[in-house]
Amino acid sequence: MHFVEAKGILSAINGMNTYRGCTHGCIYCDSRSTCYQMKHAFEDVEVKQNAPALLEKALRSKKKRCMIGTGAMSDPYNHYEEKLMITRKCLEIIDRYEFGLAIQTKSTRILRDLDLLKSINRKAKCVVQMTLTTYEDDLCRIVEPNVEVTSERVEVLMKCKEAGIPTVVWMSPILPFINDTEENIRGILDDCIKADVKGIIAFGMGLTLREGDREYYYAALDRHFPGLKQKYIHTYGNAYELPVPNERQLNAIFHETCRAHGILDTPDACFAYMQELPEQCVQQSLFDLM
């Protein structure tokens, strides 16, 4: 872990990352890819120690309220967040200025901040996004080794349901020859139905690999699934997109199940929902400026 003074915190589409790098060790993480030009080891997490001050300055200068997103590139609830509380300080600012929040994680640490999530949801809108890729906890411990297993994450979704906080699940990636089974997909979908999730994001059924990410993933295959790397190379070569062999069947199960239960089932629909702030919040913000 190391600290930096960031020059800015919000992107053009109001996304932010309070950390850069991660401690969760997921074997497939795209954020490891060299195209992101990270100049430090991925596990040597960069802490943007001035993130709260930058965020407050940015929100104070905005002409109208909007949704703030976080967690797309680096999980805001890595292990260091327990003591540093950078994410919590940012949530306090979002709550104070009555902006909306769409926050993505794999960690149950988010429950520490349930009080703020509920407050943000009352004043504006809060959407909790949770990644679920592997229904069986034993397999989850291999694929996502340093973070809470799927069953514990489902409990987060259930607690959000009880608190009236809407949720969206990322069911991505689905790894060829590892978790690309009908049993796995149906198991995750059943949990999503029980938790009454608003939407599920699945970019097809498969995995993407590029330089940096590919090498780390293949090393993990050699450790945990001997011989599988050779099957990947034979099947996919050096391709960026690696669709699972039964992609059509799994996609059909996914879309049919979602539509039967009123769950948003396309990335565009999910993103549109998460970016939309209730009209009364926007109108109230305009009145505040008068």
Short mmCIF file of the C-alpha atoms (twelve columns), coordinates in Angstrom:
data_MODEL
# 
_entry.id   MODEL 
# 
loop_
_atom_site.group_PDB 
_atom_site.id 
_atom_site.type_symbol 
_atom_site.label_atom_id 
_atom_site.label_alt_id 
_atom_site.label_comp_id 
_atom_site.label_asym_id 
_atom_site.label_seq_id 
_atom_site.Cartn_x 
_atom_site.Cartn_y 
_atom_site.Cartn_z 
_atom_site.pdbx_PDB_model_num 
ATOM 1   C CA . MET A 1   0.000   0.000   0.000   1 
ATOM 2   C CA . HIS A 2   1.169   3.515   -0.760  1 
ATOM 3   C CA . PHE A 3   -0.401  6.969   -0.629  1 
ATOM 4   C CA . VAL A 4   -0.720  9.567   -3.378  1 
ATOM 5   C CA . GLU A 5   -2.194  13.013  -3.790  1 
ATOM 6   C CA . ALA A 6   -4.585  12.680  -6.713  1 
ATOM 7   C CA . LYS A 7   -5.133  15.560  -9.120  1 
ATOM 8   C CA . GLY A 8   -8.818  14.776  -9.639  1 
ATOM 9   C CA . ILE A 9   -11.415 12.268  -8.506  1 
ATOM 10  C CA . LEU A 10  -14.504 12.364  -10.764 1 
ATOM 11  C CA . SER A 11  -14.472 11.234  -14.390 1 
ATOM 12  C CA . ALA A 12  -16.496 12.881  -17.142 1 
ATOM 13  C CA . ILE A 13  -19.353 10.467  -16.385 1 
ATOM 14  C CA . ASN A 14  -19.123 11.020  -12.595 1 
ATOM 15  C CA . GLY A 15  -17.278 7.830   -11.762 1 
ATOM 16  C CA . MET A 16  -14.526 7.655   -9.160  1 
ATOM 17  C CA . ASN A 17  -11.980 5.231   -7.761  1 
ATOM 18  C CA . THR A 18  -10.684 5.918   -4.259  1 
ATOM 19  C CA . TYR A 19  -8.071  3.188   -4.668  1 
ATOM 20  C CA . ARG A 20  -6.018  1.824   -7.563  1 
ATOM 21  C CA . GLY A 21  -5.151  -1.847  -7.378  1 
ATOM 22  C CA . CYS A 22  -6.799  -4.482  -5.183  1 
ATOM 23  C CA . THR A 23  -6.170  -7.150  -2.550  1 
ATOM 24  C CA . HIS A 24  -8.956  -9.581  -3.495  1 
ATOM 25  C CA . GLY A 25  -6.819  -11.681 -5.833  1 
ATOM 26  C CA . CYS A 26  -9.528  -12.616 -8.366  1 
ATOM 27  C CA . ILE A 27  -7.785  -14.743 -10.979 1 
ATOM 28  C CA . TYR A 28  -9.522  -13.106 -13.964 1 
ATOM 29  C CA . CYS A 29  -9.336  -9.394  -13.052 1 
ATOM 30  C CA . ASP A 30  -9.248  -7.203  -16.169 1 
ATOM 31  C CA . SER A 31  -7.891  -4.273  -14.146 1 
ATOM 32  C CA . ARG A 32  -4.504  -6.004  -14.185 1 
ATOM 33  C CA . SER A 33  -4.244  -5.428  -17.938 1 
ATOM 34  C CA . THR A 34  -1.228  -3.406  -19.032 1 
ATOM 35  C CA . CYS A 35  -3.438  -1.108  -21.132 1 
ATOM 36  C CA . TYR A 36  -4.407  0.706   -17.908 1 
ATOM 37  C CA . GLN A 37  -0.753  1.733   -17.465 1 
ATOM 38  C CA . MET A 38  -0.540  1.027   -13.758 1 
ATOM 39  C CA . LYS A 39  2.990   1.886   -12.685 1 
ATOM 40  C CA . HIS A 40  2.999   -0.189  -9.485  1 
ATOM 41  C CA . ALA A 41  2.296   -3.782  -8.535  1 
ATOM 42  C CA . PHE A 42  -1.432  -4.496  -8.558  1 
ATOM 43  C CA . GLU A 43  -1.418  -5.678  -4.930  1 
ATOM 44  C CA . ASP A 44  0.526   -2.563  -3.864  1 
ATOM 45  C CA . VAL A 45  -2.726  -0.641  -3.591  1 
ATOM 46  C CA . GLU A 46  -2.569  3.059   -4.348  1 
ATOM 47  C CA . VAL A 47  -4.568  5.077   -1.843  1 
ATOM 48  C CA . LYS A 48  -5.889  8.438   -3.029  1 
ATOM 49  C CA . GLN A 49  -5.655  10.011  0.388   1 
ATOM 50  C CA . ASN A 50  -7.124  13.347  -0.729  1 
ATOM 51  C CA . ALA A 51  -10.117 11.706  -2.451  1 
ATOM 52  C CA . PRO A 52  -12.673 13.013  0.087   1 
ATOM 53  C CA . ALA A 53  -11.439 16.612  -0.231  1 
ATOM 54  C CA . LEU A 54  -11.449 16.373  -4.048  1 
ATOM 55  C CA . LEU A 55  -14.931 14.881  -4.049  1 
ATOM 56  C CA . GLU A 56  -16.350 17.571  -1.786  1 
ATOM 57  C CA . LYS A 57  -14.890 20.274  -4.021  1 
ATOM 58  C CA . ALA A 58  -16.334 18.590  -7.114  1 
ATOM 59  C CA . LEU A 59  -19.828 18.115  -5.682  1 
ATOM 60  C CA . ARG A 60  -19.956 21.628  -4.294  1 
ATOM 61  C CA . SER A 61  -19.320 23.023  -7.772  1 
ATOM 62  C CA . LYS A 62  -21.910 20.921  -9.620  1 
ATOM 63  C CA . LYS A 63  -24.994 22.749  -10.876 1 
ATOM 64  C CA . LYS A 64  -27.336 19.815  -10.315 1 
ATOM 65  C CA . ARG A 65  -27.293 16.520  -8.494  1 
ATOM 66  C CA . CYS A 66  -26.502 13.272  -10.255 1 
ATOM 67  C CA . MET A 67  -25.500 9.686   -9.571  1 
ATOM 68  C CA . ILE A 68  -21.905 9.091   -8.470  1 
ATOM 69  C CA . GLY A 69  -20.430 5.726   -9.432  1 
ATOM 70  C CA . THR A 70  -17.570 3.883   -7.752  1 
ATOM 71  C CA . GLY A 71  -15.993 0.441   -7.882  1 
ATOM 72  C CA . ALA A 72  -15.693 -0.099  -11.629 1 
ATOM 73  C CA . MET A 73  -11.885 -0.418  -11.702 1 
ATOM 74  C CA . SER A 74  -10.899 -1.010  -8.060  1 
ATOM 75  C CA . ASP A 75  -13.042 -2.431  -5.280  1 
ATOM 76  C CA . PRO A 76  -13.807 0.367   -2.780  1 
ATOM 77  C CA . TYR A 77  -13.856 -2.195  0.030   1 
ATOM 78  C CA . ASN A 78  -10.402 -3.759  -0.200  1 
ATOM 79  C CA . HIS A 79  -8.763  -4.843  3.052   1 
ATOM 80  C CA . TYR A 80  -7.167  -1.432  3.716   1 
ATOM 81  C CA . GLU A 81  -10.556 0.280   3.773   1 
ATOM 82  C CA . GLU A 82  -11.256 -1.256  7.183   1 
ATOM 83  C CA . LYS A 83  -8.813  1.183   8.826   1 
ATOM 84  C CA . LEU A 84  -8.415  3.966   6.261   1 
ATOM 85  C CA . MET A 85  -12.170 4.534   5.718   1 
ATOM 86  C CA . ILE A 86  -11.545 6.552   2.537   1 
ATOM 87  C CA . THR A 87  -14.661 5.119   0.930   1 
ATOM 88  C CA . ARG A 88  -16.785 5.839   4.002   1 
ATOM 89  C CA . LYS A 89  -15.594 9.459   4.094   1 
ATOM 90  C CA . CYS A 90  -16.604 9.826   0.440   1 
ATOM 91  C CA . LEU A 91  -20.027 8.321   1.158   1 
ATOM 92  C CA . GLU A 92  -20.500 10.816  3.978   1 
ATOM 93  C CA . ILE A 93  -19.882 13.651  1.509   1 
ATOM 94  C CA . ILE A 94  -22.253 12.170  -1.077  1 
ATOM 95  C CA . ASP A 95  -24.877 11.876  1.648   1 
ATOM 96  C CA . ARG A 96  -24.298 15.420  2.909   1 
ATOM 97  C CA . TYR A 97  -24.704 16.946  -0.549  1 
ATOM 98  C CA . GLU A 98  -27.632 14.613  -1.329  1 
ATOM 99  C CA . PHE A 99  -26.212 13.070  -4.503  1 
ATOM 100 C CA . GLY A 100 -27.050 9.567   -5.661  1 
ATOM 101 C CA . LEU A 101 -24.699 6.586   -5.487  1 
ATOM 102 C CA . ALA A 102 -24.060 3.435   -7.522  1 
ATOM 103 C CA . ILE A 103 -21.396 1.413   -5.713  1 
ATOM 104 C CA . GLN A 104 -19.860 -1.892  -6.832  1 
ATOM 105 C CA . THR A 105 -18.040 -4.427  -4.660  1 
ATOM 106 C CA . LYS A 106 -17.458 -8.099  -3.889  1 
ATOM 107 C CA . SER A 107 -17.007 -7.502  -0.172  1 
ATOM 108 C CA . THR A 108 -19.354 -7.741  2.795   1 
ATOM 109 C CA . ARG A 109 -17.426 -4.804  4.276   1 
ATOM 110 C CA . ILE A 110 -20.007 -2.629  2.567   1 
ATOM 111 C CA . LEU A 111 -22.435 -3.516  5.380   1 
ATOM 112 C CA . ARG A 112 -20.345 -1.381  7.724   1 
ATOM 113 C CA . ASP A 113 -21.699 1.604   5.805   1 
ATOM 114 C CA . LEU A 114 -25.312 0.460   5.626   1 
ATOM 115 C CA . ASP A 115 -26.373 3.505   7.642   1 
ATOM 116 C CA . LEU A 116 -24.995 5.833   4.967   1 
ATOM 117 C CA . LEU A 117 -26.361 3.750   2.102   1 
ATOM 118 C CA . LYS A 118 -29.850 3.949   3.600   1 
ATOM 119 C CA . SER A 119 -29.533 7.684   4.145   1 
ATOM 120 C CA . ILE A 120 -28.362 8.291   0.565   1 
ATOM 121 C CA . ASN A 121 -31.223 6.164   -0.718  1 
ATOM 122 C CA . ARG A 122 -33.758 8.186   1.293   1 
ATOM 123 C CA . LYS A 123 -32.427 11.534  0.079   1 
ATOM 124 C CA . ALA A 124 -31.645 10.576  -3.514  1 
ATOM 125 C CA . LYS A 125 -30.934 7.032   -4.719  1 
ATOM 126 C CA . CYS A 126 -28.469 4.304   -3.824  1 
ATOM 127 C CA . VAL A 127 -27.788 1.188   -5.898  1 
ATOM 128 C CA . VAL A 128 -25.534 -1.536  -4.491  1 
ATOM 129 C CA . GLN A 129 -23.835 -3.676  -7.120  1 
ATOM 130 C CA . MET A 130 -22.502 -7.080  -6.106  1 
ATOM 131 C CA . THR A 131 -20.448 -9.460  -8.265  1 
ATOM 132 C CA . LEU A 132 -21.603 -13.096 -8.291  1 
ATOM 133 C CA . THR A 133 -19.786 -15.400 -10.695 1 
ATOM 134 C CA . THR A 134 -19.563 -18.759 -8.946  1 
ATOM 135 C CA . TYR A 135 -22.472 -20.330 -7.097  1 
ATOM 136 C CA . GLU A 136 -20.444 -22.946 -5.191  1 
ATOM 137 C CA . ASP A 137 -18.411 -21.439 -2.361  1 
ATOM 138 C CA . ASP A 138 -15.541 -23.944 -2.697  1 
ATOM 139 C CA . LEU A 139 -14.969 -22.959 -6.304  1 
ATOM 140 C CA . CYS A 140 -15.438 -19.300 -5.413  1 
ATOM 141 C CA . ARG A 141 -12.532 -19.564 -2.958  1 
ATOM 142 C CA . ILE A 142 -10.283 -20.548 -5.890  1 
ATOM 143 C CA . VAL A 143 -11.567 -18.021 -8.428  1 
ATOM 144 C CA . GLU A 144 -11.900 -15.082 -5.996  1 
ATOM 145 C CA . PRO A 145 -9.593  -16.170 -3.145  1 
ATOM 146 C CA . ASN A 146 -9.204  -13.167 -0.846  1 
ATOM 147 C CA . VAL A 147 -12.767 -11.922 -0.548  1 
ATOM 148 C CA . GLU A 148 -15.988 -13.246 0.945   1 
ATOM 149 C CA . VAL A 149 -17.624 -16.165 -0.856  1 
ATOM 150 C CA . THR A 150 -20.816 -16.007 -2.875  1 
ATOM 151 C CA . SER A 151 -23.176 -17.126 -0.104  1 
ATOM 152 C CA . GLU A 152 -21.940 -14.266 2.094   1 
ATOM 153 C CA . ARG A 153 -22.396 -11.762 -0.726  1 
ATOM 154 C CA . VAL A 154 -25.942 -12.981 -1.231  1 
ATOM 155 C CA . GLU A 155 -26.561 -12.106 2.409   1 
ATOM 156 C CA . VAL A 156 -25.520 -8.540  1.574   1 
ATOM 157 C CA . LEU A 157 -28.132 -8.486  -1.180  1 
ATOM 158 C CA . MET A 158 -30.758 -9.763  1.248   1 
ATOM 159 C CA . LYS A 159 -29.886 -7.080  3.818   1 
ATOM 160 C CA . CYS A 160 -30.143 -4.434  1.108   1 
ATOM 161 C CA . LYS A 161 -33.552 -5.810  0.178   1 
ATOM 162 C CA . GLU A 162 -34.653 -5.523  3.814   1 
ATOM 163 C CA . ALA A 163 -33.357 -1.932  3.881   1 
ATOM 164 C CA . GLY A 164 -35.177 -0.998  0.670   1 
ATOM 165 C CA . ILE A 165 -31.921 -0.426  -1.233  1 
ATOM 166 C CA . PRO A 166 -32.056 -1.575  -4.878  1 
ATOM 167 C CA . THR A 167 -29.359 -3.958  -6.083  1 
ATOM 168 C CA . VAL A 168 -27.744 -4.963  -9.362  1 
ATOM 169 C CA . VAL A 169 -25.639 -8.114  -9.798  1 
ATOM 170 C CA . TRP A 170 -22.628 -8.486  -12.083 1 
ATOM 171 C CA . MET A 171 -22.685 -12.094 -13.323 1 
ATOM 172 C CA . SER A 172 -19.440 -11.701 -15.178 1 
ATOM 173 C CA . PRO A 173 -17.126 -13.243 -16.153 1 
ATOM 174 C CA . ILE A 174 -18.224 -16.799 -16.796 1 
ATOM 175 C CA . LEU A 175 -15.013 -18.787 -17.187 1 
ATOM 176 C CA . PRO A 176 -14.811 -21.422 -19.948 1 
ATOM 177 C CA . PHE A 177 -14.576 -24.989 -18.603 1 
ATOM 178 C CA . ILE A 178 -14.736 -23.750 -14.978 1 
ATOM 179 C CA . ASN A 179 -18.070 -22.159 -14.012 1 
ATOM 180 C CA . ASP A 180 -19.836 -22.323 -17.393 1 
ATOM 181 C CA . THR A 181 -22.490 -24.811 -16.313 1 
ATOM 182 C CA . GLU A 182 -26.264 -24.610 -16.285 1 
ATOM 183 C CA . GLU A 183 -26.199 -25.505 -12.576 1 
ATOM 184 C CA . ASN A 184 -23.961 -22.517 -11.820 1 
ATOM 185 C CA . ILE A 185 -26.034 -20.046 -13.827 1 
ATOM 186 C CA . ARG A 186 -29.342 -21.269 -12.383 1 
ATOM 187 C CA . GLY A 187 -27.924 -21.203 -8.856  1 
ATOM 188 C CA . ILE A 188 -26.871 -17.562 -9.178  1 
ATOM 189 C CA . LEU A 189 -30.181 -16.635 -10.796 1 
ATOM 190 C CA . ASP A 190 -32.161 -18.292 -8.003  1 
ATOM 191 C CA . ASP A 191 -30.283 -16.208 -5.429  1 
ATOM 192 C CA . CYS A 192 -30.899 -13.056 -7.460  1 
ATOM 193 C CA . ILE A 193 -34.621 -13.805 -7.569  1 
ATOM 194 C CA . LYS A 194 -34.749 -14.350 -3.795  1 
ATOM 195 C CA . ALA A 195 -32.920 -11.054 -3.250  1 
ATOM 196 C CA . ASP A 196 -35.288 -9.245  -5.625  1 
ATOM 197 C CA . VAL A 197 -32.425 -7.673  -7.575  1 
ATOM 198 C CA . LYS A 198 -33.301 -4.914  -10.036 1 
ATOM 199 C CA . GLY A 199 -30.974 -6.075  -12.777 1 
ATOM 200 C CA . ILE A 200 -28.184 -8.475  -13.731 1 
ATOM 201 C CA . ILE A 201 -25.237 -7.443  -15.881 1 
ATOM 202 C CA . ALA A 202 -23.811 -10.243 -18.031 1 
ATOM 203 C CA . PHE A 203 -21.605 -9.425  -21.010 1 
ATOM 204 C CA . GLY A 204 -22.543 -12.583 -22.853 1 
ATOM 205 C CA . MET A 205 -21.183 -15.800 -21.376 1 
ATOM 206 C CA . GLY A 206 -17.420 -15.872 -21.368 1 
ATOM 207 C CA . LEU A 207 -14.198 -14.117 -20.481 1 
ATOM 208 C CA . THR A 208 -11.929 -11.455 -21.942 1 
ATOM 209 C CA . LEU A 209 -8.157  -11.661 -21.683 1 
ATOM 210 C CA . ARG A 210 -5.438  -9.237  -22.682 1 
ATOM 211 C CA . GLU A 211 -1.803  -8.569  -21.855 1 
ATOM 212 C CA . GLY A 212 -1.159  -8.533  -18.120 1 
ATOM 213 C CA . ASP A 213 -4.472  -10.140 -17.237 1 
ATOM 214 C CA . ARG A 214 -3.829  -13.190 -19.459 1 
ATOM 215 C CA . GLU A 215 -0.501  -14.076 -17.873 1 
ATOM 216 C CA . TYR A 216 -1.905  -13.858 -14.342 1 
ATOM 217 C CA . TYR A 217 -4.961  -15.927 -15.290 1 
ATOM 218 C CA . TYR A 218 -2.923  -18.654 -16.976 1 
ATOM 219 C CA . ALA A 219 -0.589  -18.904 -13.978 1 
ATOM 220 C CA . ALA A 220 -3.679  -19.429 -11.784 1 
ATOM 221 C CA . LEU A 221 -4.930  -22.150 -14.144 1 
ATOM 222 C CA . ASP A 222 -1.597  -23.948 -13.847 1 
ATOM 223 C CA . ARG A 223 -1.862  -23.842 -10.043 1 
ATOM 224 C CA . HIS A 224 -5.480  -24.866 -9.657  1 
ATOM 225 C CA . PHE A 225 -6.553  -26.548 -12.905 1 
ATOM 226 C CA . PRO A 226 -3.528  -28.405 -14.339 1 
ATOM 227 C CA . GLY A 227 -3.714  -28.850 -18.107 1 
ATOM 228 C CA . LEU A 228 -6.524  -26.332 -18.592 1 
ATOM 229 C CA . LYS A 229 -4.221  -23.584 -19.898 1 
ATOM 230 C CA . GLN A 230 -3.307  -25.794 -22.847 1 
ATOM 231 C CA . LYS A 231 -7.014  -26.344 -23.566 1 
ATOM 232 C CA . TYR A 232 -7.543  -22.568 -23.569 1 
ATOM 233 C CA . ILE A 233 -4.649  -22.006 -25.961 1 
ATOM 234 C CA . HIS A 234 -5.875  -24.765 -28.279 1 
ATOM 235 C CA . THR A 235 -9.470  -23.488 -28.217 1 
ATOM 236 C CA . TYR A 236 -8.980  -19.724 -28.269 1 
ATOM 237 C CA . GLY A 237 -5.399  -18.991 -29.306 1 
ATOM 238 C CA . ASN A 238 -4.571  -15.411 -28.351 1 
ATOM 239 C CA . ALA A 239 -8.139  -14.077 -28.718 1 
ATOM 240 C CA . TYR A 240 -9.443  -11.196 -26.604 1 
ATOM 241 C CA . GLU A 241 -12.973 -12.602 -26.324 1 
ATOM 242 C CA . LEU A 242 -13.336 -16.166 -25.052 1 
ATOM 243 C CA . PRO A 243 -17.001 -17.235 -25.272 1 
ATOM 244 C CA . VAL A 244 -17.933 -20.416 -23.446 1 
ATOM 245 C CA . PRO A 245 -18.715 -23.401 -25.708 1 
ATOM 246 C CA . ASN A 246 -22.370 -23.512 -24.570 1 
ATOM 247 C CA . GLU A 247 -22.844 -19.746 -24.773 1 
ATOM 248 C CA . ARG A 248 -26.157 -19.888 -26.644 1 
ATOM 249 C CA . GLN A 249 -27.747 -22.292 -24.150 1 
ATOM 250 C CA . LEU A 250 -26.615 -20.324 -21.088 1 
ATOM 251 C CA . ASN A 251 -27.677 -17.003 -22.605 1 
ATOM 252 C CA . ALA A 252 -31.137 -18.419 -23.269 1 
ATOM 253 C CA . ILE A 253 -31.478 -19.581 -19.655 1 
ATOM 254 C CA . PHE A 254 -30.276 -16.200 -18.405 1 
ATOM 255 C CA . HIS A 255 -32.593 -14.021 -20.492 1 
ATOM 256 C CA . GLU A 256 -35.649 -16.249 -20.119 1 
ATOM 257 C CA . THR A 257 -35.281 -16.380 -16.347 1 
ATOM 258 C CA . CYS A 258 -34.698 -12.638 -15.975 1 
ATOM 259 C CA . ARG A 259 -37.659 -11.713 -18.139 1 
ATOM 260 C CA . ALA A 260 -39.922 -14.158 -16.309 1 
ATOM 261 C CA . HIS A 261 -39.119 -12.373 -13.043 1 
ATOM 262 C CA . GLY A 262 -39.014 -8.757  -14.250 1 
ATOM 263 C CA . ILE A 263 -35.232 -8.405  -13.887 1 
ATOM 264 C CA . LEU A 264 -33.342 -6.050  -16.200 1 
ATOM 265 C CA . ASP A 265 -31.158 -8.318  -18.334 1 
ATOM 266 C CA . THR A 266 -29.036 -6.110  -20.597 1 
ATOM 267 C CA . PRO A 267 -26.043 -3.964  -19.651 1 
ATOM 268 C CA . ASP A 268 -27.596 -0.913  -21.326 1 
ATOM 269 C CA . ALA A 269 -30.815 -1.231  -19.310 1 
ATOM 270 C CA . CYS A 270 -28.905 -1.737  -16.049 1 
ATOM 271 C CA . PHE A 271 -26.564 1.200   -16.665 1 
ATOM 272 C CA . ALA A 272 -29.452 3.452   -17.640 1 
ATOM 273 C CA . TYR A 273 -31.224 2.563   -14.391 1 
ATOM 274 C CA . MET A 274 -28.117 3.206   -12.293 1 
ATOM 275 C CA . GLN A 275 -27.428 6.571   -13.935 1 
ATOM 276 C CA . GLU A 276 -30.982 7.840   -13.496 1 
ATOM 277 C CA . LEU A 277 -31.596 10.072  -10.505 1 
ATOM 278 C CA . PRO A 278 -35.239 10.442  -9.420  1 
ATOM 279 C CA . GLU A 279 -36.803 13.524  -10.999 1 
ATOM 280 C CA . GLN A 280 -37.786 15.058  -7.662  1 
ATOM 281 C CA . CYS A 281 -34.105 15.137  -6.617  1 
ATOM 282 C CA . VAL A 282 -33.099 16.961  -9.791  1 
ATOM 283 C CA . GLN A 283 -35.976 19.425  -9.452  1 
ATOM 284 C CA . GLN A 284 -35.141 20.078  -5.803  1 
ATOM 285 C CA . SER A 285 -31.539 20.784  -6.788  1 
ATOM 286 C CA . LEU A 286 -32.648 23.405  -9.294  1 
ATOM 287 C CA . PHE A 287 -34.789 25.083  -6.646  1 
ATOM 288 C CA . ASP A 288 -31.744 25.155  -4.331  1 
ATOM 289 C CA . LEU A 289 -29.899 27.242  -6.893  1 
ATOM 290 C CA . MET A 290 -32.578 29.904  -7.114  1 
# 
